[in-house]
mmCIF file of C-alpha atoms in Angstrom:
data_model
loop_
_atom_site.group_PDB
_atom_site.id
_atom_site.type_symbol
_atom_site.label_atom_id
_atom_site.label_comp_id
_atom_site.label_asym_id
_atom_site.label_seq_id
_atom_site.Cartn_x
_atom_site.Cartn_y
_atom_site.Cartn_z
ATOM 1 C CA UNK A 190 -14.473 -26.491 7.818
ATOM 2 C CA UNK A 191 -15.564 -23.092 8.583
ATOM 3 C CA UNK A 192 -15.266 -20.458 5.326
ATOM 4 C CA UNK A 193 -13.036 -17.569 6.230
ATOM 5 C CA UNK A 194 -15.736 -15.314 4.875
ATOM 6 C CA UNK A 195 -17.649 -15.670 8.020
ATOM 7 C CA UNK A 196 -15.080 -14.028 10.171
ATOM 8 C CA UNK A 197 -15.592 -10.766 8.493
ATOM 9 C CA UNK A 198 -18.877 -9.799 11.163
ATOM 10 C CA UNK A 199 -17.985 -6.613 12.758
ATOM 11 C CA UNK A 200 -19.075 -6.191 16.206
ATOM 12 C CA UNK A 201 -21.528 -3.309 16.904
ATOM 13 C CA UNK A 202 -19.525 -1.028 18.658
ATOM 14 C CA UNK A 203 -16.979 -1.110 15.943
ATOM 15 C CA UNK A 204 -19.307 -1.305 13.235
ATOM 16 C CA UNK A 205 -20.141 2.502 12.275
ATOM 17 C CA UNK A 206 -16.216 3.252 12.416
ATOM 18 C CA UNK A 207 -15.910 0.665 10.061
ATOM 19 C CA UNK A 208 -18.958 1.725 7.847
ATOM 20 C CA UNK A 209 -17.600 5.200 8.229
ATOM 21 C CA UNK A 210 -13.837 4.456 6.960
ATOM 22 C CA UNK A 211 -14.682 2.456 4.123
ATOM 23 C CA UNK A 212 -17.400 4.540 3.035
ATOM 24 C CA UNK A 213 -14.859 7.198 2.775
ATOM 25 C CA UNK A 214 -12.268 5.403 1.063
ATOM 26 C CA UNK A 215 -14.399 4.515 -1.301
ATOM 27 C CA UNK A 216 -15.688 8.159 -1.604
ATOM 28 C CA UNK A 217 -11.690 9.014 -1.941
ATOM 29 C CA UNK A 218 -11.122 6.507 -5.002
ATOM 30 C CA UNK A 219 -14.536 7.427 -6.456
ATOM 31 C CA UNK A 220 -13.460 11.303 -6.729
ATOM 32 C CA UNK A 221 -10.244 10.114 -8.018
ATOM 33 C CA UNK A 222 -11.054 8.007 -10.707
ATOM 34 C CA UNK A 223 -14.023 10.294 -11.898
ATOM 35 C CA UNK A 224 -12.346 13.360 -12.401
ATOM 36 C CA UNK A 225 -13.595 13.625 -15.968
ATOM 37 C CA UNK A 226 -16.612 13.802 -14.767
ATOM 38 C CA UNK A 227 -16.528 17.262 -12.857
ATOM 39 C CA UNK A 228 -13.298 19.019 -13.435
ATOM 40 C CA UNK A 229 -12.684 21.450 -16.102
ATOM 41 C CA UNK A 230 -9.432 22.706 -16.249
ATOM 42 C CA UNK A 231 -6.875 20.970 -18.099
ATOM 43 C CA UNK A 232 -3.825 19.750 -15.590
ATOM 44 C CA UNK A 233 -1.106 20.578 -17.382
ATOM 45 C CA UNK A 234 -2.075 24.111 -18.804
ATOM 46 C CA UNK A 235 -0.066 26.356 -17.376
ATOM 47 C CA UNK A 236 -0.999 30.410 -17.220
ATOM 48 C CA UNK A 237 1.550 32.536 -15.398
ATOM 49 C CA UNK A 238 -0.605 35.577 -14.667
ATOM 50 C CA UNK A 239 -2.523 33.533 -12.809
ATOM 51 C CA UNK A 240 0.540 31.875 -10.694
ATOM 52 C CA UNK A 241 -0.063 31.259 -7.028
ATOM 53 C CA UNK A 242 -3.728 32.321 -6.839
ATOM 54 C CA UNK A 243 -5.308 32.011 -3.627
ATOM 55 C CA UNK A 244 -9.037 30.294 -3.018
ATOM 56 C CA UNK A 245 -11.590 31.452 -5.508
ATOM 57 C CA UNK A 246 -14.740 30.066 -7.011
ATOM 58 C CA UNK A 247 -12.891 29.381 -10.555
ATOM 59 C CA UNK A 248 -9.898 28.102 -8.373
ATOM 60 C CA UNK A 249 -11.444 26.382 -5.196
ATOM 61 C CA UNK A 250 -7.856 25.817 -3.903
ATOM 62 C CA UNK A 251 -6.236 28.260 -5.609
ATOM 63 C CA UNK A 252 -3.250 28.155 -8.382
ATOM 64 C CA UNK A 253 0.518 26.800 -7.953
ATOM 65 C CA UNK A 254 3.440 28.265 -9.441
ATOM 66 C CA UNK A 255 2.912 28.046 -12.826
ATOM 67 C CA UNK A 256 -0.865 28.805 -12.769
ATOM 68 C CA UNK A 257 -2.538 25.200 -13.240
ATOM 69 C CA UNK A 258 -5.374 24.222 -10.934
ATOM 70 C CA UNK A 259 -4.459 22.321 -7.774
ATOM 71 C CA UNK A 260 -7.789 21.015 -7.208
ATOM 72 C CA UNK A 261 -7.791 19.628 -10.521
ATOM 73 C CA UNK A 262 -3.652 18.220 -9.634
ATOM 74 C CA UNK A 263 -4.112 16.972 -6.373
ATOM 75 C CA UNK A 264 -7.428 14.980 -7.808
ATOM 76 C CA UNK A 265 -5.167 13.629 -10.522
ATOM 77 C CA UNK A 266 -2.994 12.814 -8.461
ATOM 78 C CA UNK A 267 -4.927 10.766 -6.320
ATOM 79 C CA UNK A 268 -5.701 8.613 -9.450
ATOM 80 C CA UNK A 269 -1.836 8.313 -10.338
ATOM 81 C CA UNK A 270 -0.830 7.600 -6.761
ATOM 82 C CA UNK A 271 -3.950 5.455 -5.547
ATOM 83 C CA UNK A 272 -3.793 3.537 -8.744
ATOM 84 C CA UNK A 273 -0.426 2.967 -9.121
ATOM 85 C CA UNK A 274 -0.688 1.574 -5.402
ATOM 86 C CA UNK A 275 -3.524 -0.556 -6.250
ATOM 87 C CA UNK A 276 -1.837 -2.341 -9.533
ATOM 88 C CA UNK A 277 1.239 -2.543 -7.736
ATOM 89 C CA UNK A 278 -0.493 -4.428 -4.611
ATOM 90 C CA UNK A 279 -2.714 -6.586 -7.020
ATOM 91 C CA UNK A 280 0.333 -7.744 -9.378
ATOM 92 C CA UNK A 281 2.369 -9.021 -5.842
ATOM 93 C CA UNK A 282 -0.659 -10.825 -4.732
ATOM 94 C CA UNK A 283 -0.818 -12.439 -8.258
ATOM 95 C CA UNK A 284 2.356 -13.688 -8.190
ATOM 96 C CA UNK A 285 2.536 -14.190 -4.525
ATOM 97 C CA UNK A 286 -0.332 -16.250 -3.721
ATOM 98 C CA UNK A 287 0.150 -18.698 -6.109
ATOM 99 C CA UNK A 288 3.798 -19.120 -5.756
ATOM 100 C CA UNK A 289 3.200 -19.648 -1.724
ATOM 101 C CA UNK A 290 0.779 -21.969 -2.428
ATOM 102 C CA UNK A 291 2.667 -24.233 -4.972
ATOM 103 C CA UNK A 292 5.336 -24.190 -2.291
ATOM 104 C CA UNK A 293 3.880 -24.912 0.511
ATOM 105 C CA UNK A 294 1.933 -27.531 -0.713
ATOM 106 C CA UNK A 295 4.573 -29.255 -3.318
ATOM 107 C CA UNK A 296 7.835 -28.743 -0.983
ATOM 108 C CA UNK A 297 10.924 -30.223 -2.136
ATOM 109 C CA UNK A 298 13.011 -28.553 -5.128
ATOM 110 C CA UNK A 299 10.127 -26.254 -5.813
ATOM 111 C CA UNK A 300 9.925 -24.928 -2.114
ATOM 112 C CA UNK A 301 14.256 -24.595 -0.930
ATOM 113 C CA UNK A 302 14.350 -22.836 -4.519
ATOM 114 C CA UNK A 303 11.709 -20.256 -3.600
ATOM 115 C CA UNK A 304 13.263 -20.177 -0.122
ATOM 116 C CA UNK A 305 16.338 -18.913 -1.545
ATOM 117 C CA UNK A 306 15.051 -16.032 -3.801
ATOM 118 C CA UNK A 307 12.775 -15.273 -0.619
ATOM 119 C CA UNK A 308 15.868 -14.886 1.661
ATOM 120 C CA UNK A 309 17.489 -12.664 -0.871
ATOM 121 C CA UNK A 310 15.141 -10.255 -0.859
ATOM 122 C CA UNK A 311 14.110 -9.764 2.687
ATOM 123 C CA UNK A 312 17.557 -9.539 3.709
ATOM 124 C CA UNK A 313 17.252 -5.469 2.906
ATOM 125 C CA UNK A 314 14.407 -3.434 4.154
ATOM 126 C CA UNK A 315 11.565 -3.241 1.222
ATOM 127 C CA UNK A 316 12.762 0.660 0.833
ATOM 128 C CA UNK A 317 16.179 0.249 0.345
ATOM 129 C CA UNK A 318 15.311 -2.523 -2.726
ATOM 130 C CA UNK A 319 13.004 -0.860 -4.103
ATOM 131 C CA UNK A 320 15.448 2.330 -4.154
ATOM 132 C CA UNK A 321 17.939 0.193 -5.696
ATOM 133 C CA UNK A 322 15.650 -1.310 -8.242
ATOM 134 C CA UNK A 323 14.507 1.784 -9.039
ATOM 135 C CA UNK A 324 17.675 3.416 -9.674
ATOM 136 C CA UNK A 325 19.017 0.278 -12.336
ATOM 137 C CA UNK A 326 15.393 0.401 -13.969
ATOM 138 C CA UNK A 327 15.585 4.323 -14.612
ATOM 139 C CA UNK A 328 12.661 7.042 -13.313
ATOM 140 C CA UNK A 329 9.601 6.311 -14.566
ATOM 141 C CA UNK A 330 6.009 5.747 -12.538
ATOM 142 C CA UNK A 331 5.924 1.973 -14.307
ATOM 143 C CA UNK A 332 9.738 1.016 -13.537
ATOM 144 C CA UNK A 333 8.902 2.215 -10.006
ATOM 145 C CA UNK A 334 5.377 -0.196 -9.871
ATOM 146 C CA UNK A 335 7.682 -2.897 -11.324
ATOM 147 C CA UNK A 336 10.162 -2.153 -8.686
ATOM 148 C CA UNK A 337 7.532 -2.379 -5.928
ATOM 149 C CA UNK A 338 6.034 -5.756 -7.149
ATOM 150 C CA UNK A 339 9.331 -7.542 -7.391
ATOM 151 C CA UNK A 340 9.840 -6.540 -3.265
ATOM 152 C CA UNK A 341 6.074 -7.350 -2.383
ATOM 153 C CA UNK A 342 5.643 -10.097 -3.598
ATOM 154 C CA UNK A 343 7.867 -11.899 -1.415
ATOM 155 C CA UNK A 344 6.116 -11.062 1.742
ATOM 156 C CA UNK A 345 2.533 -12.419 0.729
ATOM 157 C CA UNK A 346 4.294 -15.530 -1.177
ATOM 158 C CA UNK A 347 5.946 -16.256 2.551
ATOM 159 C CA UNK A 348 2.508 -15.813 4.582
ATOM 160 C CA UNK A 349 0.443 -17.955 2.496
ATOM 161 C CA UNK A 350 3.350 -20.745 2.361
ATOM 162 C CA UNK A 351 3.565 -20.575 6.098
ATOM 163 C CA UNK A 352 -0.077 -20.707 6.182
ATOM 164 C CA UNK A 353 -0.394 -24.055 3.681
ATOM 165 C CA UNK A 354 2.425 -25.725 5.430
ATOM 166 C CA UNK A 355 0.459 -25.815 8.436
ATOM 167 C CA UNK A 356 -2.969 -26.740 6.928
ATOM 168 C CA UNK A 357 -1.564 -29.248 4.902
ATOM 169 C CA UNK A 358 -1.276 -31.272 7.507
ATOM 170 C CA UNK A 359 -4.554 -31.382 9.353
ATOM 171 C CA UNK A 360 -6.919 -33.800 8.763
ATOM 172 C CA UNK A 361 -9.352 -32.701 6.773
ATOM 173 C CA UNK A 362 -7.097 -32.522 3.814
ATOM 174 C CA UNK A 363 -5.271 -35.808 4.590
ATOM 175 C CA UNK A 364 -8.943 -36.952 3.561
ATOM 176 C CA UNK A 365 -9.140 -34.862 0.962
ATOM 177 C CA UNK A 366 -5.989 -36.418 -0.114
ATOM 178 C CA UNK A 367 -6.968 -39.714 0.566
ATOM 179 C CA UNK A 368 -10.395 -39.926 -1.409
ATOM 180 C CA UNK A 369 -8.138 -39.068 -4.883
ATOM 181 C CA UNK A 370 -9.237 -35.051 -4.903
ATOM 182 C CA UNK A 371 -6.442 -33.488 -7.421
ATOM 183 C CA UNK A 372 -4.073 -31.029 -5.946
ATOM 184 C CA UNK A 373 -5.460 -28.030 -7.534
ATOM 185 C CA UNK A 374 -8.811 -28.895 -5.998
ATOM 186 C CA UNK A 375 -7.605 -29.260 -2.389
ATOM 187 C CA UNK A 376 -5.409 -26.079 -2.679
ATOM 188 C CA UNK A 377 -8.678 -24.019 -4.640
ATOM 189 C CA UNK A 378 -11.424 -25.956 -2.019
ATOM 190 C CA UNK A 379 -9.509 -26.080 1.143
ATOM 191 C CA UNK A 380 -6.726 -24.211 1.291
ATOM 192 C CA UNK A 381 -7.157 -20.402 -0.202
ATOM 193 C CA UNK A 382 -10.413 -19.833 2.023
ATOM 194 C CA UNK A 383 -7.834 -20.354 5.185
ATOM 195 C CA UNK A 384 -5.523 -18.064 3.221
ATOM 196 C CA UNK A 385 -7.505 -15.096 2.643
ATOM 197 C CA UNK A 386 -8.280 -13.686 6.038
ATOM 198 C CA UNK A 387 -4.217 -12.883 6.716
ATOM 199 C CA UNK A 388 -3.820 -11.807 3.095
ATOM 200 C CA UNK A 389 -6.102 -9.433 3.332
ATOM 201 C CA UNK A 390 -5.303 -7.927 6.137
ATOM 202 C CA UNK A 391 -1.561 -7.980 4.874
ATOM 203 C CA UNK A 392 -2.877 -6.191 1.717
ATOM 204 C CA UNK A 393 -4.898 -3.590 3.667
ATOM 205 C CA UNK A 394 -1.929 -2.532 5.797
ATOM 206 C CA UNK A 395 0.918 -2.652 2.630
ATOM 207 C CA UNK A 396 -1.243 -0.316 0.879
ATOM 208 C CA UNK A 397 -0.721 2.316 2.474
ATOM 209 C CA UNK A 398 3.107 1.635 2.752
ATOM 210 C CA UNK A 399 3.205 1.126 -0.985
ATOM 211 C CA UNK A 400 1.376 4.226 -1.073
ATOM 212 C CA UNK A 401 4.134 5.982 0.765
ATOM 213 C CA UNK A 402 7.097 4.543 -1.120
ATOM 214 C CA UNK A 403 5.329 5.764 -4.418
ATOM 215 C CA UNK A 404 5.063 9.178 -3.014
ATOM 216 C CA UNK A 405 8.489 9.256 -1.452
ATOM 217 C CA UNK A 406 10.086 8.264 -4.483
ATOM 218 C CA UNK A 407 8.512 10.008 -6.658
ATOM 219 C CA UNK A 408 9.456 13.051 -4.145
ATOM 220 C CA UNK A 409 13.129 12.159 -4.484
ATOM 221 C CA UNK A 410 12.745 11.773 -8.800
ATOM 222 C CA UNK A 411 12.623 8.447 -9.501
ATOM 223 C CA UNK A 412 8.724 7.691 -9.786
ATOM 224 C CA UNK A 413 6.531 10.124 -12.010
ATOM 225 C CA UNK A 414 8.204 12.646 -14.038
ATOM 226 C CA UNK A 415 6.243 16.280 -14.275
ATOM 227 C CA UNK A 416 4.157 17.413 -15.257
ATOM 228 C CA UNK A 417 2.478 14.059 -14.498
ATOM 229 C CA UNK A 418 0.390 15.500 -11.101
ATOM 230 C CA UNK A 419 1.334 13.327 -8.588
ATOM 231 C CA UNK A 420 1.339 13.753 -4.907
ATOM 232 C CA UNK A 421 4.754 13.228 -4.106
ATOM 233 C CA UNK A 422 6.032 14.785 -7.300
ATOM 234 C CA UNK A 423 3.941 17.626 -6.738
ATOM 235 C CA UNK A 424 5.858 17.955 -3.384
ATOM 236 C CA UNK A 425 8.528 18.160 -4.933
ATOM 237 C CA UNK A 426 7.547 20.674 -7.404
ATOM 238 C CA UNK A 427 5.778 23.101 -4.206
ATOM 239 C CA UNK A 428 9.158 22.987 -2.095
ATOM 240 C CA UNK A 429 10.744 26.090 -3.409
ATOM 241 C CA UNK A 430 7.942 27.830 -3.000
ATOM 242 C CA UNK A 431 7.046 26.633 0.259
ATOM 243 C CA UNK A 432 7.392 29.650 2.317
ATOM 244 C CA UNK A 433 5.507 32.022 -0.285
ATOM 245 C CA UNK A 434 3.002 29.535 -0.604
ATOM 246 C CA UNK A 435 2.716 26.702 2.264
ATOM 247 C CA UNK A 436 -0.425 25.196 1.154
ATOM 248 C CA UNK A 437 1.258 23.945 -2.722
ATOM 249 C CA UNK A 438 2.926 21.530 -0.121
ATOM 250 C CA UNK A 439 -0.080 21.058 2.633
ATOM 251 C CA UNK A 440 -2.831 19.903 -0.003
ATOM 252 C CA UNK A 441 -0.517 16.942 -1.455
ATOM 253 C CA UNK A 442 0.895 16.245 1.815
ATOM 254 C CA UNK A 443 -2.500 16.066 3.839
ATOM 255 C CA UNK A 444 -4.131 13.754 1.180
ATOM 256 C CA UNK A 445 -1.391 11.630 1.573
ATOM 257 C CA UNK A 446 -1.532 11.138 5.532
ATOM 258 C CA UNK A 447 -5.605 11.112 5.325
ATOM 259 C CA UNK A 448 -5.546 7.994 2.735
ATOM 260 C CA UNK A 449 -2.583 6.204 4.815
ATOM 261 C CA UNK A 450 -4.601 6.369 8.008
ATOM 262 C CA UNK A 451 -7.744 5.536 6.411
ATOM 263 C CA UNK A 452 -5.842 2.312 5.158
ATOM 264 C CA UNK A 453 -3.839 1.582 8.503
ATOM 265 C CA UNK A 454 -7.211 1.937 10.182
ATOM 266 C CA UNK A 455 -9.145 -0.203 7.689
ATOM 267 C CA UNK A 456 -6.124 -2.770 8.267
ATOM 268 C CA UNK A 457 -6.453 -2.772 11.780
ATOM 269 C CA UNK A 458 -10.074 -3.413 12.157
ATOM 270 C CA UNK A 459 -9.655 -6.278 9.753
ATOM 271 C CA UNK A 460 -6.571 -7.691 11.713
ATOM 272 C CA UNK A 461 -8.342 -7.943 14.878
ATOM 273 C CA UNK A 462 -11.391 -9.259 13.442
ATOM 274 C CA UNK A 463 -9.084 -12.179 11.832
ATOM 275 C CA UNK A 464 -6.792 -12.251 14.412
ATOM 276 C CA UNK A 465 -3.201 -12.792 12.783
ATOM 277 C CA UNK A 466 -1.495 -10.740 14.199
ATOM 278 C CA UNK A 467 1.365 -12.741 14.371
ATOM 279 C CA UNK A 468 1.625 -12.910 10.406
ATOM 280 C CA UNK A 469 1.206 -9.615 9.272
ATOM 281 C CA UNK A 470 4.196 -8.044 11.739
ATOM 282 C CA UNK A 471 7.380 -7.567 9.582
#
């Protein structure tokens, strides 16, 4: 059996795109998560003679409307949204890949039951749940991750089920089977390396959707609550002012499309280097 592991080999005219995204997501998450190490001003200090300064070398991108530092915000924010994303994603592959796997190995009770739940929840689109599960939970950036998990999870629990129903029954772990190897070996040994290549690519491409729905509803009110700087509340805070002051909206909005891409692309290299494309469409 080959290990997954060795399908991740970029080919050469691919690979300094590749080096080149995920050397800038990484720079992206780095200047994110280390804002205490450069950044001065406090977020949520707010100085109204200073409201809706333009570039300057105290204020690289300038002041919003109540005179707090946007460079300083939109850094923050990163953290809050990025992060969120990221414990979000990891919590629905915690639950997800080992709930596939005990499915689609055990079967019987254990699988229709799971089948059940998993048909009630895909039969909305992920947005509209997590809306709805958003709304009965209250606003609140860890009610919103909590929503997000409980409609994620779902999706990675099916692909790896789907995935373990159909290795289950090759040979190699018949044998497995057959020389008395415990069914937490054969799933750990023989099963999760065949699993990994299509949940990662699944997990490349839902983060930046789960980056979006954290944005958009924290946009509409029901993620983070001011003056938490994130980027989709601090769209939300920048749209009165948006024809005064375009760029409160731009800054936010921009860092939002460049990490999506730099995800979608990231996903996309990965799912042709895997080549499941089949699984990962919705």
């Amino acid at each position: 059996m080959k290990d997954s592991f060795m399908y991740l080999s970029i080919p050469k005219k691919y690979r300094w795109q590749a080096v080149l995204l995920i050397s800038f997501a990484i720079i992206v998450i780095i200047a994110c998560l280390y804002t205490f190490l450069y950044l001065s001003h406090d977020p949520s200090y707010t100085n109204l003679d200073r409201r809706l300064e333009g570039m300057g070398f105290e204020h690289p991108l300038g002041t919003d409307h109540l005179g707090r530092d946007i460079l300083t915000r939109l850094l923050l924010g990163g953290q809050q949204t990025i992060g969120f994303s990221l414990m979000a994603l990891g919590v629905a592959l915690l639950l997800g890949i080992p709930i596939g796997l005990i499915s689609g190995y055990k079967r019987g009770v254990i699988d229709r039951l799971f089948m059940r739940i998993a048909d009630g929840f895909l039969a909305f689109p992920d947005t509209i749940v997590a809306i709805v599960l958003s709304g009965l939970l209250g606003p609140g950036i860890g009610n919103l991750v909590l929503a997000i998990v409980m409609v994620k999870w779902v999706n990675y629990a099916r692909l790896v089920r789907s995935t373990v129903l159909s290795e289950s029954q090759k040979e190699y772990v018949l044998v497995a089977r057959t020389n008395g190897l415990s069914s937490i070996k054969i799933m750990w040994k023989h099963l999760v390396p065949h699993i990994l290549g299509n949940v990662l690519v699944m997990a490349s491409l839902d983060l930046g959707k789960i980056i979006l729905l954290i944005s958009s509803l924290s946009y509409i009110g029901l993620g983070a609550q001011p003056p938490v700087p994130e980027w989709g509340a601090m769209l939300n805070e920048s749209r009165p002012h948006f024809q005064s002051s375009p760029e409160l909206m731009i800054y936010p909005g921009l860092a939002i499309v460049v990490v999506v891409l730099i995800t979608n692309l990231i996903g996309d290299y990965l799912r042709d280097h895997f080549d499941v494309k089949k699984e990962v469409q919705r």
